[in-house]
Short mmCIF file of C-alpha atoms in Angstrom, two decimals:
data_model
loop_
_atom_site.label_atom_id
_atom_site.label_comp_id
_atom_site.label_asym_id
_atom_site.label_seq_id
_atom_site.Cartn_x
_atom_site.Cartn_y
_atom_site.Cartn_z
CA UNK A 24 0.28 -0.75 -9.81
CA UNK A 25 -1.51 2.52 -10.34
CA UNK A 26 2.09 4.15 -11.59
CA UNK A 27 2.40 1.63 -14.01
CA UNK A 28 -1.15 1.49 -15.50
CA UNK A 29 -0.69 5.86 -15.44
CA UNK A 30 2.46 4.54 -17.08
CA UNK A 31 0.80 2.53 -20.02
CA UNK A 32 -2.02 4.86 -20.74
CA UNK A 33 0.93 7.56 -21.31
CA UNK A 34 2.78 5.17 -23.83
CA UNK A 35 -0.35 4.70 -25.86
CA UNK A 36 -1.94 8.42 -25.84
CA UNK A 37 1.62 9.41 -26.98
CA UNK A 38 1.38 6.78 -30.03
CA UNK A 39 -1.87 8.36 -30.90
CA UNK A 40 -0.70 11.83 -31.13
CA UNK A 41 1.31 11.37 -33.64
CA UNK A 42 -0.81 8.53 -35.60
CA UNK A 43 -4.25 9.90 -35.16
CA UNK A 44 -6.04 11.08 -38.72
CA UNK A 45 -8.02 13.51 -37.13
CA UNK A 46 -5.87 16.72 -35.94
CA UNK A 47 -8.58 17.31 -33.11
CA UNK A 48 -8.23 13.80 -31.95
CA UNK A 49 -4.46 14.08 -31.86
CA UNK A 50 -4.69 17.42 -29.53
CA UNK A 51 -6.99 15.45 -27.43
CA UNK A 52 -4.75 12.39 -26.83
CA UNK A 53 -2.68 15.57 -26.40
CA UNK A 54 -4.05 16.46 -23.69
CA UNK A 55 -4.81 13.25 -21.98
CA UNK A 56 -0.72 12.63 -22.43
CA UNK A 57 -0.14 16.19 -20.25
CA UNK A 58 -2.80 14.66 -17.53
CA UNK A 59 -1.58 11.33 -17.16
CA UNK A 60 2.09 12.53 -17.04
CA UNK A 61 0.69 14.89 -14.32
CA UNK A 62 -1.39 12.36 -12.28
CA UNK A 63 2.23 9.73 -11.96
CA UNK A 64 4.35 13.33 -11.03
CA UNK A 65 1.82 13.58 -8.63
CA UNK A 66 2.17 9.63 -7.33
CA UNK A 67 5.78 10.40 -7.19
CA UNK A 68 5.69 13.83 -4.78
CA UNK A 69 6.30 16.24 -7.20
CA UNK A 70 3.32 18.33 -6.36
CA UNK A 71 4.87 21.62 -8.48
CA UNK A 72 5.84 20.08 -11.91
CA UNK A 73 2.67 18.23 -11.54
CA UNK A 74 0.52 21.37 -11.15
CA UNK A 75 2.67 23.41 -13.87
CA UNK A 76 1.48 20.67 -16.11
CA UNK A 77 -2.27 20.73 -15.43
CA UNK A 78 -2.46 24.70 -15.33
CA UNK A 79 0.46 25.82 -18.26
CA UNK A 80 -0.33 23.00 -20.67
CA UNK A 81 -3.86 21.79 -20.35
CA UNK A 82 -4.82 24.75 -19.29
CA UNK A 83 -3.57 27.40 -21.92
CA UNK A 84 -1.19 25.72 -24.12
CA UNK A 85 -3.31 22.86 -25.07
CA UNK A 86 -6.80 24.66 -25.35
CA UNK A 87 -5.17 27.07 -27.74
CA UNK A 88 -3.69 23.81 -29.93
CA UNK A 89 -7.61 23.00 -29.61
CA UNK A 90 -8.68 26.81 -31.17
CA UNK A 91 -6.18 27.12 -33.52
CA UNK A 92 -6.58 23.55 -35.30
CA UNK A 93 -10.76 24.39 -34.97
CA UNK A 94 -10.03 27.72 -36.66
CA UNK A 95 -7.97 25.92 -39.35
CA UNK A 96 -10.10 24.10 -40.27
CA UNK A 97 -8.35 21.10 -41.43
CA UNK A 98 -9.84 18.17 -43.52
CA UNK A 99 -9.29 14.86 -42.85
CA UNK A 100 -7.02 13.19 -45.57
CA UNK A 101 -7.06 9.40 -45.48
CA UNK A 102 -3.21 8.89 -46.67
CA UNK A 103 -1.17 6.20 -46.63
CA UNK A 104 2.00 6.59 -44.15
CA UNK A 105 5.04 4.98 -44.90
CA UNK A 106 6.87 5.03 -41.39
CA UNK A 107 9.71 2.89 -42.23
CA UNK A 108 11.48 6.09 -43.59
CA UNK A 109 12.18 7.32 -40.68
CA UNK A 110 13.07 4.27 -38.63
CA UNK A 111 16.72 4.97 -38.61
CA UNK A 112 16.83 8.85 -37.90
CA UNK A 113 13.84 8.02 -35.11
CA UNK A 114 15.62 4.93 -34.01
CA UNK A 115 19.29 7.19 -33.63
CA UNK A 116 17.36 10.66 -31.82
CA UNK A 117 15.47 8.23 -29.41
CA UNK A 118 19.18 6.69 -28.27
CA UNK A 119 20.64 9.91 -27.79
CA UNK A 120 17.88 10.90 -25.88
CA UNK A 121 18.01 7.55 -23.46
CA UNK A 122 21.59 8.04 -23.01
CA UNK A 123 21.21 11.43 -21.74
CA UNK A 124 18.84 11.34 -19.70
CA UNK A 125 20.18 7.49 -18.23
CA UNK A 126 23.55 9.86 -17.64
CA UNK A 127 21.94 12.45 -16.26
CA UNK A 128 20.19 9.90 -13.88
CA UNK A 129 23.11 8.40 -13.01
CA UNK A 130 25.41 11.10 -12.18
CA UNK A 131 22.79 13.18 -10.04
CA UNK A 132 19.86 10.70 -8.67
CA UNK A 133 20.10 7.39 -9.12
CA UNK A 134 23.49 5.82 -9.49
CA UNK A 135 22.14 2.79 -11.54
CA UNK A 136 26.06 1.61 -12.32
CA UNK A 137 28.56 1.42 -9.19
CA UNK A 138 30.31 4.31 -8.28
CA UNK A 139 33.98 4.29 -6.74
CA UNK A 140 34.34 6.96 -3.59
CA UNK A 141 31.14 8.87 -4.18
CA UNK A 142 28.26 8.78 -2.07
CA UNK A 143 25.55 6.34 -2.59
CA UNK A 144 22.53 8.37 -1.41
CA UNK A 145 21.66 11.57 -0.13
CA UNK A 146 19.13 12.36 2.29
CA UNK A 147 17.52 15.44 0.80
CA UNK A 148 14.59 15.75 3.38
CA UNK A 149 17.17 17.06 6.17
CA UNK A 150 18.46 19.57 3.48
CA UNK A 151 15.10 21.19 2.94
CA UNK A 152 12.46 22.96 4.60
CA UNK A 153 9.63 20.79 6.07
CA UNK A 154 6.90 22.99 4.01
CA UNK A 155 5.46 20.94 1.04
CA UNK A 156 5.83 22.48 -2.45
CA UNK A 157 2.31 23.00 -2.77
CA UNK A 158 2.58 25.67 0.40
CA UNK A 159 6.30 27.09 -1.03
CA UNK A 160 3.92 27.18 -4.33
CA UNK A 161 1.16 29.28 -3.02
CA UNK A 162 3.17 31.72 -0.66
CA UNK A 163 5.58 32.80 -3.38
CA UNK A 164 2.66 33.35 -6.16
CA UNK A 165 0.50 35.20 -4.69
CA UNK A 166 2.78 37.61 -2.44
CA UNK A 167 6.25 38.15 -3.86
CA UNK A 168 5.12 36.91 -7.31
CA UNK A 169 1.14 38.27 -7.90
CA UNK A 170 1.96 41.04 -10.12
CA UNK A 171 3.30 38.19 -12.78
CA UNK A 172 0.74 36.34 -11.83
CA UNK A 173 -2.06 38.50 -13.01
CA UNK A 174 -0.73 39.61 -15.79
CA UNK A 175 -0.12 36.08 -16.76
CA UNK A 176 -3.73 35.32 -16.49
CA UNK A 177 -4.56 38.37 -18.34
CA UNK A 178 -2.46 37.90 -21.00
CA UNK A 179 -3.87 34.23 -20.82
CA UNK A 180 -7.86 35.94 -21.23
CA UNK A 181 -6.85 38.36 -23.95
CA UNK A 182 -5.63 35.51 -26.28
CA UNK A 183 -8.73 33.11 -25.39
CA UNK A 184 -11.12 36.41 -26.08
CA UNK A 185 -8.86 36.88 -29.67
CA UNK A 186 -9.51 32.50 -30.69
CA UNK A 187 -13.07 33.27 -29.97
CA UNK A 188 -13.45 36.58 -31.90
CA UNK A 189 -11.44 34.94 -34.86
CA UNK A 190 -13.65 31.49 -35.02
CA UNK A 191 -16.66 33.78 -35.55
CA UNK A 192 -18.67 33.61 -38.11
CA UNK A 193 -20.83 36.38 -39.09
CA UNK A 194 -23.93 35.39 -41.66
CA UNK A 195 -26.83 37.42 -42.71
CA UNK A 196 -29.48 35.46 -40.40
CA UNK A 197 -27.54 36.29 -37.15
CA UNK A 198 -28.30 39.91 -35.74
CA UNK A 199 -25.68 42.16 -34.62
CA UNK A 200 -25.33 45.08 -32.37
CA UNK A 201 -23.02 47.69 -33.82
CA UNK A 202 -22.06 49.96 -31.18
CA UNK A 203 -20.09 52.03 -33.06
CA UNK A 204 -23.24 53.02 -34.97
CA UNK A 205 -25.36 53.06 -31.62
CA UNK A 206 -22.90 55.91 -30.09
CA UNK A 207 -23.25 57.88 -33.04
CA UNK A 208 -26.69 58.31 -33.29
CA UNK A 209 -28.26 61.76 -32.72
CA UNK A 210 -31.70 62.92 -32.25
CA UNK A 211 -32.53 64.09 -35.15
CA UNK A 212 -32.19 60.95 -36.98
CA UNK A 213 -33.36 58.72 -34.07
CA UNK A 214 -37.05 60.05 -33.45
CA UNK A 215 -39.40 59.58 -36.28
CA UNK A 216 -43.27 60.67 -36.11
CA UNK A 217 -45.51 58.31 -37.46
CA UNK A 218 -48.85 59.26 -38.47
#
């Protein structure tokens, strides 16, 4: 029950990205697509792609959607969309699409038309280790892999420091502390006798 309501609320955030006026709206339902998508991984034991979703695209790649559309600073256009133009090329990528991925599903996971001298199902819990993915997950980033790792997340700081420095706006009324100018001050022209 809970898959399929996760399942609904994906369908219609995904409508909205793509139909919503407002570009800050759309990387909103953005975002709510990436959590939702996340949450049913989640209902369905896949503890990794679930967490690669929550901390690579809500995380970074969907915050800096959110500062570059802000910095834009878009207006909002009230235009009239005629989607019946691209019913047919839509209509002919989103069958390809199905019948990969309903081939892909039936030749690896879930053999959905019979198969002739193949193996119905394969037990892949005896094949693996008994460690979940979230403990695989942790042990390999931050021994074997923590170099990467920090330098991901400083990478990750340096462009969230360069969306804030760009979306500022500097006006008259504000004051500002130029440091520059503070280093190069000297005595001589810092000490003034009043009388």
């Amino acid at each position: 029950m809970l898959f399929l309501l996760l399942s609904i609320v994906l369908i219609l955030s995904a409508i909205l990205v793509i139909s919503a006026q407002n570009p800050v709206h759309s990387v909103f339902f953005l975002v709510l697509v990436f959590l939702t998508s996340a949450f049913s991984l989640f209902l369905l034991e896949i503890e990794f792609v679930s967490l690669l979703f929550v901390l690579v695209y809500v995380g970074a790649i969907a915050v800096l959607f959110l500062f570059v559309v802000m910095m834009l600073d878009i207006k909002v256009t009230k235009q009239e969309k005629d989607f019946m133009i691209y019913l047919p090329m839509g209509s002919f990528l989103g069958l390809i699409f199905f019948l990969e991925i309903f081939l892909t599903l039936q030749e690896n996971f879930v053999p959905f038309l019979p198969l002739s001298g193949r193996e119905l199902y394969i037990n892949w819990l005896n094949s693996i280790d008994s460690l979940t993915n979230i403990k695989v997950l942790g042990q390999l980033l931050y021994t074997y892999y923590f170099p990467f790792f920090l330098i991901a997340g400083i990478v990750l700081l340096v462009a969230m420091v360069g969306a804030i420095v760009l979306t500022l706006n500097f006006t008259q009324k504000a004051k500002h502390q130029f440091v520059f100018r503070q280093i190069l001050r000297e005595k001589k022209n810092s000490i003034y006798l009043i009388k």
